[in-house]
Amino acid sequence: MEQTQSACHIHGGEGGGQPVRKSHHSDEMKANLINRLNRIEGQVRGVKGLIEKDTYCDDVLNQIASIQSALNSVGKLLLEGHMRSCIVERIQSGETEVVDELLTTVHKLMK
């Protein structure tokens, strides 16, 4: 997996509301993620077309498995960057509750 360069930033909420956490990814990482997601989007449209054409179910299921794998790869890249930057920064600043947040996210990803 490639290294990511991202950092979490906190922006004030609108009208005194809760602060909004944002991530800052390098232009290279953003382009990588967007390219991957564009390919996934195309694959999903392709599956829709296969279903419309009554393509053999096993062929459609194999395409769906490919899409799931591609989404998992995007998730892994984001998770790695998140852990290397946002999580580390927040733990270093004393926000240990971020570990619970991370565990909840990892559990969702592993479903």
PDB file of N, CA and C in Angstrom:
ATOM      1  N   MET A   1       0.832  -1.185   0.000  1.00  0.00           N
ATOM      2  CA  MET A   1       0.000   0.000   0.000  1.00  0.00           C
ATOM      3  C   MET A   1       0.871   1.240   0.000  1.00  0.00           C
ATOM      4  N   GLU A   2       0.449   2.246  -0.726  1.00  0.00           N
ATOM      5  CA  GLU A   2       1.255   3.441  -0.793  1.00  0.00           C
ATOM      6  C   GLU A   2       1.014   4.322   0.417  1.00  0.00           C
ATOM      7  N   GLN A   3       2.017   5.131   0.738  1.00  0.00           N
ATOM      8  CA  GLN A   3       1.885   6.032   1.870  1.00  0.00           C
ATOM      9  C   GLN A   3       0.999   7.200   1.485  1.00  0.00           C
ATOM     10  N   THR A   4       0.265   7.690   2.439  1.00  0.00           N
ATOM     11  CA  THR A   4      -0.611   8.817   2.170  1.00  0.00           C
ATOM     12  C   THR A   4      -0.118  10.027   2.927  1.00  0.00           C
ATOM     13  N   GLN A   5      -0.426  11.181   2.395  1.00  0.00           N
ATOM     14  CA  GLN A   5      -0.094  12.420   3.060  1.00  0.00           C
ATOM     15  C   GLN A   5      -1.386  13.165   3.295  1.00  0.00           C
ATOM     16  N   SER A   6      -1.933  12.978   4.445  1.00  0.00           N
ATOM     17  CA  SER A   6      -3.168  13.679   4.760  1.00  0.00           C
ATOM     18  C   SER A   6      -3.138  14.079   6.214  1.00  0.00           C
ATOM     19  N   ALA A   7      -3.924  15.030   6.545  1.00  0.00           N
ATOM     20  CA  ALA A   7      -4.035  15.467   7.929  1.00  0.00           C
ATOM     21  C   ALA A   7      -5.457  15.932   8.157  1.00  0.00           C
ATOM     22  N   CYS A   8      -5.925  15.712   9.361  1.00  0.00           N
ATOM     23  CA  CYS A   8      -7.270  16.163   9.704  1.00  0.00           C
ATOM     24  C   CYS A   8      -7.209  17.595  10.184  1.00  0.00           C
ATOM     25  N   HIS A   9      -8.172  18.348   9.781  1.00  0.00           N
ATOM     26  CA  HIS A   9      -8.277  19.736  10.205  1.00  0.00           C
ATOM     27  C   HIS A   9      -9.659  19.936  10.804  1.00  0.00           C
ATOM     28  N   ILE A  10      -9.742  20.810  11.788  1.00  0.00           N
ATOM     29  CA  ILE A  10     -11.024  21.102  12.407  1.00  0.00           C
ATOM     30  C   ILE A  10     -11.455  22.499  11.987  1.00  0.00           C
ATOM     31  N   HIS A  11     -12.652  22.582  11.476  1.00  0.00           N
ATOM     32  CA  HIS A  11     -13.224  23.861  11.070  1.00  0.00           C
ATOM     33  C   HIS A  11     -14.420  24.135  11.963  1.00  0.00           C
ATOM     34  N   GLY A  12     -14.622  25.380  12.332  1.00  0.00           N
ATOM     35  CA  GLY A  12     -15.752  25.732  13.171  1.00  0.00           C
ATOM     36  C   GLY A  12     -17.070  25.438  12.495  1.00  0.00           C
ATOM     37  N   GLY A  13     -18.030  25.003  13.292  1.00  0.00           N
ATOM     38  CA  GLY A  13     -19.352  24.713  12.750  1.00  0.00           C
ATOM     39  C   GLY A  13     -20.102  25.989  12.439  1.00  0.00           C
ATOM     40  N   GLU A  14     -21.096  25.860  11.613  1.00  0.00           N
ATOM     41  CA  GLU A  14     -21.931  27.004  11.254  1.00  0.00           C
ATOM     42  C   GLU A  14     -22.741  27.448  12.465  1.00  0.00           C
ATOM     43  N   GLY A  15     -22.802  28.715  12.713  1.00  0.00           N
ATOM     44  CA  GLY A  15     -23.654  29.261  13.767  1.00  0.00           C
ATOM     45  C   GLY A  15     -23.322  28.736  15.150  1.00  0.00           C
ATOM     46  N   GLY A  16     -22.035  28.472  15.427  1.00  0.00           N
ATOM     47  CA  GLY A  16     -21.647  28.019  16.753  1.00  0.00           C
ATOM     48  C   GLY A  16     -21.935  26.554  17.007  1.00  0.00           C
ATOM     49  N   GLY A  17     -22.232  25.788  15.957  1.00  0.00           N
ATOM     50  CA  GLY A  17     -22.507  24.366  16.115  1.00  0.00           C
ATOM     51  C   GLY A  17     -21.234  23.569  16.335  1.00  0.00           C
ATOM     52  N   GLN A  18     -21.370  22.265  16.244  1.00  0.00           N
ATOM     53  CA  GLN A  18     -20.239  21.372  16.434  1.00  0.00           C
ATOM     54  C   GLN A  18     -19.165  21.638  15.378  1.00  0.00           C
ATOM     55  N   PRO A  19     -17.886  21.505  15.767  1.00  0.00           N
ATOM     56  CA  PRO A  19     -16.835  21.659  14.770  1.00  0.00           C
ATOM     57  C   PRO A  19     -16.925  20.550  13.720  1.00  0.00           C
ATOM     58  N   VAL A  20     -16.519  20.864  12.514  1.00  0.00           N
ATOM     59  CA  VAL A  20     -16.559  19.914  11.414  1.00  0.00           C
ATOM     60  C   VAL A  20     -15.136  19.459  11.137  1.00  0.00           C
ATOM     61  N   ARG A  21     -14.909  18.155  11.208  1.00  0.00           N
ATOM     62  CA  ARG A  21     -13.578  17.617  10.909  1.00  0.00           C
ATOM     63  C   ARG A  21     -13.474  17.396   9.413  1.00  0.00           C
ATOM     64  N   LYS A  22     -12.363  17.816   8.857  1.00  0.00           N
ATOM     65  CA  LYS A  22     -12.119  17.619   7.431  1.00  0.00           C
ATOM     66  C   LYS A  22     -10.740  17.021   7.274  1.00  0.00           C
ATOM     67  N   SER A  23     -10.587  16.275   6.216  1.00  0.00           N
ATOM     68  CA  SER A  23      -9.307  15.669   5.911  1.00  0.00           C
ATOM     69  C   SER A  23      -8.681  16.425   4.757  1.00  0.00           C
ATOM     70  N   HIS A  24      -7.380  16.501   4.780  1.00  0.00           N
ATOM     71  CA  HIS A  24      -6.673  17.127   3.666  1.00  0.00           C
ATOM     72  C   HIS A  24      -5.766  16.073   3.049  1.00  0.00           C
ATOM     73  N   HIS A  25      -6.083  15.682   1.825  1.00  0.00           N
ATOM     74  CA  HIS A  25      -5.274  14.707   1.108  1.00  0.00           C
ATOM     75  C   HIS A  25      -4.414  15.443   0.094  1.00  0.00           C
ATOM     76  N   SER A  26      -3.247  14.886  -0.186  1.00  0.00           N
ATOM     77  CA  SER A  26      -2.407  15.473  -1.236  1.00  0.00           C
ATOM     78  C   SER A  26      -3.171  15.418  -2.561  1.00  0.00           C
ATOM     79  N   ASP A  27      -2.785  16.263  -3.486  1.00  0.00           N
ATOM     80  CA  ASP A  27      -3.429  16.259  -4.803  1.00  0.00           C
ATOM     81  C   ASP A  27      -3.252  14.898  -5.470  1.00  0.00           C
ATOM     82  N   GLU A  28      -2.095  14.291  -5.275  1.00  0.00           N
ATOM     83  CA  GLU A  28      -1.833  12.967  -5.857  1.00  0.00           C
ATOM     84  C   GLU A  28      -2.778  11.912  -5.282  1.00  0.00           C
ATOM     85  N   MET A  29      -2.977  11.939  -3.961  1.00  0.00           N
ATOM     86  CA  MET A  29      -3.873  10.966  -3.327  1.00  0.00           C
ATOM     87  C   MET A  29      -5.313  11.198  -3.775  1.00  0.00           C
ATOM     88  N   LYS A  30      -5.733  12.462  -3.824  1.00  0.00           N
ATOM     89  CA  LYS A  30      -7.096  12.761  -4.286  1.00  0.00           C
ATOM     90  C   LYS A  30      -7.315  12.237  -5.693  1.00  0.00           C
ATOM     91  N   ALA A  31      -6.350  12.496  -6.569  1.00  0.00           N
ATOM     92  CA  ALA A  31      -6.472  12.050  -7.963  1.00  0.00           C
ATOM     93  C   ALA A  31      -6.545  10.526  -8.008  1.00  0.00           C
ATOM     94  N   ASN A  32      -5.741   9.850  -7.218  1.00  0.00           N
ATOM     95  CA  ASN A  32      -5.749   8.386  -7.161  1.00  0.00           C
ATOM     96  C   ASN A  32      -7.118   7.874  -6.720  1.00  0.00           C
ATOM     97  N   LEU A  33      -7.631   8.425  -5.636  1.00  0.00           N
ATOM     98  CA  LEU A  33      -8.932   7.991  -5.112  1.00  0.00           C
ATOM     99  C   LEU A  33     -10.053   8.279  -6.108  1.00  0.00           C
ATOM    100  N   ILE A  34     -10.038   9.455  -6.698  1.00  0.00           N
ATOM    101  CA  ILE A  34     -11.083   9.827  -7.654  1.00  0.00           C
ATOM    102  C   ILE A  34     -11.032   8.924  -8.883  1.00  0.00           C
ATOM    103  N   ASN A  35      -9.832   8.628  -9.372  1.00  0.00           N
ATOM    104  CA  ASN A  35      -9.701   7.719 -10.518  1.00  0.00           C
ATOM    105  C   ASN A  35     -10.252   6.340 -10.188  1.00  0.00           C
ATOM    106  N   ARG A  36      -9.909   5.839  -9.016  1.00  0.00           N
ATOM    107  CA  ARG A  36     -10.428   4.531  -8.595  1.00  0.00           C
ATOM    108  C   ARG A  36     -11.947   4.543  -8.504  1.00  0.00           C
ATOM    109  N   LEU A  37     -12.494   5.604  -7.907  1.00  0.00           N
ATOM    110  CA  LEU A  37     -13.950   5.693  -7.757  1.00  0.00           C
ATOM    111  C   LEU A  37     -14.649   5.863  -9.107  1.00  0.00           C
ATOM    112  N   ASN A  38     -14.026   6.571 -10.025  1.00  0.00           N
ATOM    113  CA  ASN A  38     -14.597   6.693 -11.373  1.00  0.00           C
ATOM    114  C   ASN A  38     -14.652   5.333 -12.060  1.00  0.00           C
ATOM    115  N   ARG A  39     -13.604   4.531 -11.907  1.00  0.00           N
ATOM    116  CA  ARG A  39     -13.612   3.186 -12.496  1.00  0.00           C
ATOM    117  C   ARG A  39     -14.703   2.330 -11.856  1.00  0.00           C
ATOM    118  N   ILE A  40     -14.833   2.445 -10.533  1.00  0.00           N
ATOM    119  CA  ILE A  40     -15.872   1.681  -9.831  1.00  0.00           C
ATOM    120  C   ILE A  40     -17.249   2.101 -10.316  1.00  0.00           C
ATOM    121  N   GLU A  41     -17.444   3.390 -10.474  1.00  0.00           N
ATOM    122  CA  GLU A  41     -18.721   3.901 -10.978  1.00  0.00           C
ATOM    123  C   GLU A  41     -19.037   3.310 -12.346  1.00  0.00           C
ATOM    124  N   GLY A  42     -18.025   3.243 -13.202  1.00  0.00           N
ATOM    125  CA  GLY A  42     -18.204   2.638 -14.519  1.00  0.00           C
ATOM    126  C   GLY A  42     -18.544   1.157 -14.430  1.00  0.00           C
ATOM    127  N   GLN A  43     -17.897   0.462 -13.492  1.00  0.00           N
ATOM    128  CA  GLN A  43     -18.192  -0.959 -13.294  1.00  0.00           C
ATOM    129  C   GLN A  43     -19.640  -1.157 -12.844  1.00  0.00           C
ATOM    130  N   VAL A  44     -20.111  -0.292 -11.963  1.00  0.00           N
ATOM    131  CA  VAL A  44     -21.493  -0.402 -11.480  1.00  0.00           C
ATOM    132  C   VAL A  44     -22.468  -0.184 -12.634  1.00  0.00           C
ATOM    133  N   ARG A  45     -22.194   0.816 -13.464  1.00  0.00           N
ATOM    134  CA  ARG A  45     -23.044   1.031 -14.644  1.00  0.00           C
ATOM    135  C   ARG A  45     -23.004  -0.189 -15.564  1.00  0.00           C
ATOM    136  N   GLY A  46     -21.817  -0.804 -15.671  1.00  0.00           N
ATOM    137  CA  GLY A  46     -21.684  -2.008 -16.490  1.00  0.00           C
ATOM    138  C   GLY A  46     -22.526  -3.150 -15.964  1.00  0.00           C
ATOM    139  N   VAL A  47     -22.565  -3.325 -14.651  1.00  0.00           N
ATOM    140  CA  VAL A  47     -23.388  -4.379 -14.042  1.00  0.00           C
ATOM    141  C   VAL A  47     -24.860  -4.111 -14.317  1.00  0.00           C
ATOM    142  N   LYS A  48     -25.247  -2.862 -14.219  1.00  0.00           N
ATOM    143  CA  LYS A  48     -26.642  -2.517 -14.532  1.00  0.00           C
ATOM    144  C   LYS A  48     -26.966  -2.931 -15.957  1.00  0.00           C
ATOM    145  N   GLY A  49     -26.057  -2.641 -16.883  1.00  0.00           N
ATOM    146  CA  GLY A  49     -26.256  -3.032 -18.277  1.00  0.00           C
ATOM    147  C   GLY A  49     -26.327  -4.539 -18.448  1.00  0.00           C
ATOM    148  N   LEU A  50     -25.497  -5.264 -17.706  1.00  0.00           N
ATOM    149  CA  LEU A  50     -25.524  -6.731 -17.775  1.00  0.00           C
ATOM    150  C   LEU A  50     -26.885  -7.269 -17.330  1.00  0.00           C
ATOM    151  N   ILE A  51     -27.414  -6.684 -16.275  1.00  0.00           N
ATOM    152  CA  ILE A  51     -28.719  -7.129 -15.770  1.00  0.00           C
ATOM    153  C   ILE A  51     -29.813  -6.794 -16.782  1.00  0.00           C
ATOM    154  N   GLU A  52     -29.733  -5.606 -17.369  1.00  0.00           N
ATOM    155  CA  GLU A  52     -30.718  -5.225 -18.384  1.00  0.00           C
ATOM    156  C   GLU A  52     -30.679  -6.170 -19.586  1.00  0.00           C
ATOM    157  N   LYS A  53     -29.502  -6.732 -19.881  1.00  0.00           N
ATOM    158  CA  LYS A  53     -29.346  -7.638 -21.028  1.00  0.00           C
ATOM    159  C   LYS A  53     -29.550  -9.108 -20.653  1.00  0.00           C
ATOM    160  N   ASP A  54     -30.019  -9.338 -19.418  1.00  0.00           N
ATOM    161  CA  ASP A  54     -30.249 -10.704 -18.938  1.00  0.00           C
ATOM    162  C   ASP A  54     -28.996 -11.579 -19.023  1.00  0.00           C
ATOM    163  N   THR A  55     -27.856 -11.003 -18.670  1.00  0.00           N
ATOM    164  CA  THR A  55     -26.589 -11.736 -18.671  1.00  0.00           C
ATOM    165  C   THR A  55     -26.635 -12.825 -17.609  1.00  0.00           C
ATOM    166  N   TYR A  56     -25.949 -13.914 -17.885  1.00  0.00           N
ATOM    167  CA  TYR A  56     -25.884 -15.058 -16.979  1.00  0.00           C
ATOM    168  C   TYR A  56     -25.476 -14.593 -15.577  1.00  0.00           C
ATOM    169  N   CYS A  57     -26.215 -15.045 -14.582  1.00  0.00           N
ATOM    170  CA  CYS A  57     -26.065 -14.570 -13.199  1.00  0.00           C
ATOM    171  C   CYS A  57     -24.635 -14.679 -12.681  1.00  0.00           C
ATOM    172  N   ASP A  58     -23.961 -15.785 -12.969  1.00  0.00           N
ATOM    173  CA  ASP A  58     -22.607 -15.975 -12.452  1.00  0.00           C
ATOM    174  C   ASP A  58     -21.664 -14.889 -12.980  1.00  0.00           C
ATOM    175  N   ASP A  59     -21.857 -14.497 -14.228  1.00  0.00           N
ATOM    176  CA  ASP A  59     -21.027 -13.429 -14.795  1.00  0.00           C
ATOM    177  C   ASP A  59     -21.279 -12.101 -14.075  1.00  0.00           C
ATOM    178  N   VAL A  60     -22.529 -11.835 -13.771  1.00  0.00           N
ATOM    179  CA  VAL A  60     -22.883 -10.605 -13.052  1.00  0.00           C
ATOM    180  C   VAL A  60     -22.308 -10.646 -11.640  1.00  0.00           C
ATOM    181  N   LEU A  61     -22.436 -11.778 -10.980  1.00  0.00           N
ATOM    182  CA  LEU A  61     -21.913 -11.911  -9.614  1.00  0.00           C
ATOM    183  C   LEU A  61     -20.398 -11.732  -9.575  1.00  0.00           C
ATOM    184  N   ASN A  62     -19.707 -12.216 -10.582  1.00  0.00           N
ATOM    185  CA  ASN A  62     -18.254 -12.019 -10.638  1.00  0.00           C
ATOM    186  C   ASN A  62     -17.897 -10.547 -10.800  1.00  0.00           C
ATOM    187  N   GLN A  63     -18.682  -9.823 -11.567  1.00  0.00           N
ATOM    188  CA  GLN A  63     -18.456  -8.388 -11.710  1.00  0.00           C
ATOM    189  C   GLN A  63     -18.726  -7.655 -10.394  1.00  0.00           C
ATOM    190  N   ILE A  64     -19.749  -8.089  -9.682  1.00  0.00           N
ATOM    191  CA  ILE A  64     -20.058  -7.480  -8.378  1.00  0.00           C
ATOM    192  C   ILE A  64     -18.915  -7.739  -7.399  1.00  0.00           C
ATOM    193  N   ALA A  65     -18.357  -8.947  -7.412  1.00  0.00           N
ATOM    194  CA  ALA A  65     -17.221  -9.264  -6.545  1.00  0.00           C
ATOM    195  C   ALA A  65     -16.035  -8.358  -6.868  1.00  0.00           C
ATOM    196  N   SER A  66     -15.831  -8.088  -8.132  1.00  0.00           N
ATOM    197  CA  SER A  66     -14.749  -7.202  -8.556  1.00  0.00           C
ATOM    198  C   SER A  66     -14.965  -5.779  -8.033  1.00  0.00           C
ATOM    199  N   ILE A  67     -16.204  -5.315  -8.090  1.00  0.00           N
ATOM    200  CA  ILE A  67     -16.541  -3.980  -7.583  1.00  0.00           C
ATOM    201  C   ILE A  67     -16.312  -3.913  -6.077  1.00  0.00           C
ATOM    202  N   GLN A  68     -16.743  -4.945  -5.361  1.00  0.00           N
ATOM    203  CA  GLN A  68     -16.546  -4.965  -3.907  1.00  0.00           C
ATOM    204  C   GLN A  68     -15.061  -4.928  -3.554  1.00  0.00           C
ATOM    205  N   SER A  69     -14.254  -5.661  -4.294  1.00  0.00           N
ATOM    206  CA  SER A  69     -12.813  -5.669  -4.064  1.00  0.00           C
ATOM    207  C   SER A  69     -12.211  -4.283  -4.310  1.00  0.00           C
ATOM    208  N   ALA A  70     -12.656  -3.631  -5.372  1.00  0.00           N
ATOM    209  CA  ALA A  70     -12.153  -2.290  -5.688  1.00  0.00           C
ATOM    210  C   ALA A  70     -12.554  -1.291  -4.602  1.00  0.00           C
ATOM    211  N   LEU A  71     -13.782  -1.385  -4.104  1.00  0.00           N
ATOM    212  CA  LEU A  71     -14.220  -0.510  -3.010  1.00  0.00           C
ATOM    213  C   LEU A  71     -13.423  -0.774  -1.745  1.00  0.00           C
ATOM    214  N   ASN A  72     -13.148  -2.040  -1.466  1.00  0.00           N
ATOM    215  CA  ASN A  72     -12.330  -2.376  -0.302  1.00  0.00           C
ATOM    216  C   ASN A  72     -10.943  -1.757  -0.416  1.00  0.00           C
ATOM    217  N   SER A  73     -10.379  -1.744  -1.611  1.00  0.00           N
ATOM    218  CA  SER A  73      -9.062  -1.132  -1.817  1.00  0.00           C
ATOM    219  C   SER A  73      -9.091   0.364  -1.534  1.00  0.00           C
ATOM    220  N   VAL A  74     -10.141   1.040  -1.971  1.00  0.00           N
ATOM    221  CA  VAL A  74     -10.289   2.464  -1.677  1.00  0.00           C
ATOM    222  C   VAL A  74     -10.402   2.667  -0.169  1.00  0.00           C
ATOM    223  N   GLY A  75     -11.208   1.845   0.482  1.00  0.00           N
ATOM    224  CA  GLY A  75     -11.366   1.938   1.931  1.00  0.00           C
ATOM    225  C   GLY A  75     -10.056   1.718   2.668  1.00  0.00           C
ATOM    226  N   LYS A  76      -9.261   0.756   2.208  1.00  0.00           N
ATOM    227  CA  LYS A  76      -7.971   0.485   2.853  1.00  0.00           C
ATOM    228  C   LYS A  76      -7.027   1.676   2.723  1.00  0.00           C
ATOM    229  N   LEU A  77      -6.992   2.281   1.545  1.00  0.00           N
ATOM    230  CA  LEU A  77      -6.141   3.462   1.362  1.00  0.00           C
ATOM    231  C   LEU A  77      -6.556   4.604   2.288  1.00  0.00           C
ATOM    232  N   LEU A  78      -7.862   4.841   2.353  1.00  0.00           N
ATOM    233  CA  LEU A  78      -8.358   5.906   3.229  1.00  0.00           C
ATOM    234  C   LEU A  78      -8.091   5.591   4.695  1.00  0.00           C
ATOM    235  N   LEU A  79      -8.299   4.343   5.079  1.00  0.00           N
ATOM    236  CA  LEU A  79      -8.073   3.947   6.471  1.00  0.00           C
ATOM    237  C   LEU A  79      -6.603   4.094   6.848  1.00  0.00           C
ATOM    238  N   GLU A  80      -5.719   3.675   5.956  1.00  0.00           N
ATOM    239  CA  GLU A  80      -4.295   3.806   6.241  1.00  0.00           C
ATOM    240  C   GLU A  80      -3.904   5.267   6.437  1.00  0.00           C
ATOM    241  N   GLY A  81      -4.352   6.128   5.535  1.00  0.00           N
ATOM    242  CA  GLY A  81      -4.056   7.550   5.662  1.00  0.00           C
ATOM    243  C   GLY A  81      -4.639   8.137   6.929  1.00  0.00           C
ATOM    244  N   HIS A  82      -5.845   7.725   7.256  1.00  0.00           N
ATOM    245  CA  HIS A  82      -6.526   8.205   8.465  1.00  0.00           C
ATOM    246  C   HIS A  82      -5.740   7.808   9.711  1.00  0.00           C
ATOM    247  N   MET A  83      -5.293   6.566   9.746  1.00  0.00           N
ATOM    248  CA  MET A  83      -4.560   6.093  10.913  1.00  0.00           C
ATOM    249  C   MET A  83      -3.192   6.762  11.031  1.00  0.00           C
ATOM    250  N   ARG A  84      -2.518   6.962   9.905  1.00  0.00           N
ATOM    251  CA  ARG A  84      -1.178   7.549   9.925  1.00  0.00           C
ATOM    252  C   ARG A  84      -1.189   9.048  10.243  1.00  0.00           C
ATOM    253  N   SER A  85      -2.311   9.697  10.027  1.00  0.00           N
ATOM    254  CA  SER A  85      -2.335  11.138  10.247  1.00  0.00           C
ATOM    255  C   SER A  85      -3.344  11.528  11.316  1.00  0.00           C
ATOM    256  N   CYS A  86      -4.611  11.458  10.990  1.00  0.00           N
ATOM    257  CA  CYS A  86      -5.660  11.946  11.887  1.00  0.00           C
ATOM    258  C   CYS A  86      -5.624  11.254  13.252  1.00  0.00           C
ATOM    259  N   ILE A  87      -5.557   9.931  13.231  1.00  0.00           N
ATOM    260  CA  ILE A  87      -5.592   9.188  14.500  1.00  0.00           C
ATOM    261  C   ILE A  87      -4.362   9.512  15.339  1.00  0.00           C
ATOM    262  N   VAL A  88      -3.194   9.489  14.721  1.00  0.00           N
ATOM    263  CA  VAL A  88      -1.954   9.793  15.439  1.00  0.00           C
ATOM    264  C   VAL A  88      -2.009  11.196  16.034  1.00  0.00           C
ATOM    265  N   GLU A  89      -2.427  12.170  15.214  1.00  0.00           N
ATOM    266  CA  GLU A  89      -2.503  13.558  15.689  1.00  0.00           C
ATOM    267  C   GLU A  89      -3.444  13.693  16.879  1.00  0.00           C
ATOM    268  N   ARG A  90      -4.600  13.050  16.788  1.00  0.00           N
ATOM    269  CA  ARG A  90      -5.586  13.188  17.862  1.00  0.00           C
ATOM    270  C   ARG A  90      -5.134  12.487  19.133  1.00  0.00           C
ATOM    271  N   ILE A  91      -4.481  11.345  19.005  1.00  0.00           N
ATOM    272  CA  ILE A  91      -3.958  10.666  20.196  1.00  0.00           C
ATOM    273  C   ILE A  91      -2.861  11.512  20.834  1.00  0.00           C
ATOM    274  N   GLN A  92      -1.977  12.068  20.004  1.00  0.00           N
ATOM    275  CA  GLN A  92      -0.903  12.917  20.525  1.00  0.00           C
ATOM    276  C   GLN A  92      -1.439  14.156  21.230  1.00  0.00           C
ATOM    277  N   SER A  93      -2.611  14.613  20.824  1.00  0.00           N
ATOM    278  CA  SER A  93      -3.195  15.788  21.475  1.00  0.00           C
ATOM    279  C   SER A  93      -4.090  15.396  22.655  1.00  0.00           C
ATOM    280  N   GLY A  94      -4.093  14.102  23.020  1.00  0.00           N
ATOM    281  CA  GLY A  94      -4.827  13.654  24.199  1.00  0.00           C
ATOM    282  C   GLY A  94      -6.243  13.194  23.934  1.00  0.00           C
ATOM    283  N   GLU A  95      -6.664  13.134  22.688  1.00  0.00           N
ATOM    284  CA  GLU A  95      -8.029  12.726  22.350  1.00  0.00           C
ATOM    285  C   GLU A  95      -8.091  11.200  22.173  1.00  0.00           C
ATOM    286  N   THR A  96      -7.968  10.484  23.268  1.00  0.00           N
ATOM    287  CA  THR A  96      -7.923   9.018  23.181  1.00  0.00           C
ATOM    288  C   THR A  96      -9.257   8.393  22.783  1.00  0.00           C
ATOM    289  N   GLU A  97     -10.346   9.152  22.852  1.00  0.00           N
ATOM    290  CA  GLU A  97     -11.646   8.621  22.434  1.00  0.00           C
ATOM    291  C   GLU A  97     -11.669   8.307  20.936  1.00  0.00           C
ATOM    292  N   VAL A  98     -10.679   8.816  20.215  1.00  0.00           N
ATOM    293  CA  VAL A  98     -10.597   8.549  18.785  1.00  0.00           C
ATOM    294  C   VAL A  98     -10.385   7.060  18.514  1.00  0.00           C
ATOM    295  N   VAL A  99      -9.839   6.335  19.473  1.00  0.00           N
ATOM    296  CA  VAL A  99      -9.639   4.894  19.299  1.00  0.00           C
ATOM    297  C   VAL A  99     -10.989   4.190  19.179  1.00  0.00           C
ATOM    298  N   ASP A 100     -11.955   4.586  20.007  1.00  0.00           N
ATOM    299  CA  ASP A 100     -13.304   4.003  19.921  1.00  0.00           C
ATOM    300  C   ASP A 100     -13.944   4.335  18.573  1.00  0.00           C
ATOM    301  N   GLU A 101     -13.764   5.563  18.120  1.00  0.00           N
ATOM    302  CA  GLU A 101     -14.285   5.971  16.814  1.00  0.00           C
ATOM    303  C   GLU A 101     -13.662   5.108  15.706  1.00  0.00           C
ATOM    304  N   LEU A 102     -12.361   4.901  15.790  1.00  0.00           N
ATOM    305  CA  LEU A 102     -11.656   4.092  14.792  1.00  0.00           C
ATOM    306  C   LEU A 102     -12.145   2.650  14.809  1.00  0.00           C
ATOM    307  N   LEU A 103     -12.320   2.074  15.986  1.00  0.00           N
ATOM    308  CA  LEU A 103     -12.796   0.696  16.083  1.00  0.00           C
ATOM    309  C   LEU A 103     -14.189   0.547  15.481  1.00  0.00           C
ATOM    310  N   THR A 104     -15.051   1.505  15.720  1.00  0.00           N
ATOM    311  CA  THR A 104     -16.394   1.478  15.133  1.00  0.00           C
ATOM    312  C   THR A 104     -16.303   1.499  13.609  1.00  0.00           C
ATOM    313  N   THR A 105     -15.435   2.340  13.088  1.00  0.00           N
ATOM    314  CA  THR A 105     -15.259   2.436  11.633  1.00  0.00           C
ATOM    315  C   THR A 105     -14.703   1.137  11.064  1.00  0.00           C
ATOM    316  N   VAL A 106     -13.709   0.563  11.719  1.00  0.00           N
ATOM    317  CA  VAL A 106     -13.110  -0.687  11.248  1.00  0.00           C
ATOM    318  C   VAL A 106     -14.162  -1.793  11.250  1.00  0.00           C
ATOM    319  N   HIS A 107     -14.985  -1.865  12.282  1.00  0.00           N
ATOM    320  CA  HIS A 107     -16.051  -2.881  12.328  1.00  0.00           C
ATOM    321  C   HIS A 107     -17.007  -2.715  11.159  1.00  0.00           C
ATOM    322  N   LYS A 108     -17.345  -1.472  10.808  1.00  0.00           N
ATOM    323  CA  LYS A 108     -18.232  -1.230   9.668  1.00  0.00           C
ATOM    324  C   LYS A 108     -17.577  -1.678   8.361  1.00  0.00           C
ATOM    325  N   LEU A 109     -16.293  -1.410   8.219  1.00  0.00           N
ATOM    326  CA  LEU A 109     -15.581  -1.792   7.007  1.00  0.00           C
ATOM    327  C   LEU A 109     -15.469  -3.307   6.853  1.00  0.00           C
ATOM    328  N   MET A 110     -15.449  -4.022   7.970  1.00  0.00           N
ATOM    329  CA  MET A 110     -15.223  -5.453   7.939  1.00  0.00           C
ATOM    330  C   MET A 110     -16.512  -6.268   7.822  1.00  0.00           C
ATOM    331  N   LYS A 111     -17.655  -5.611   7.749  1.00  0.00           N
ATOM    332  CA  LYS A 111     -18.929  -6.330   7.626  1.00  0.00           C
ATOM    333  C   LYS A 111     -18.991  -7.077   6.325  1.00  0.00           C
TER     334      LYS A 111
END
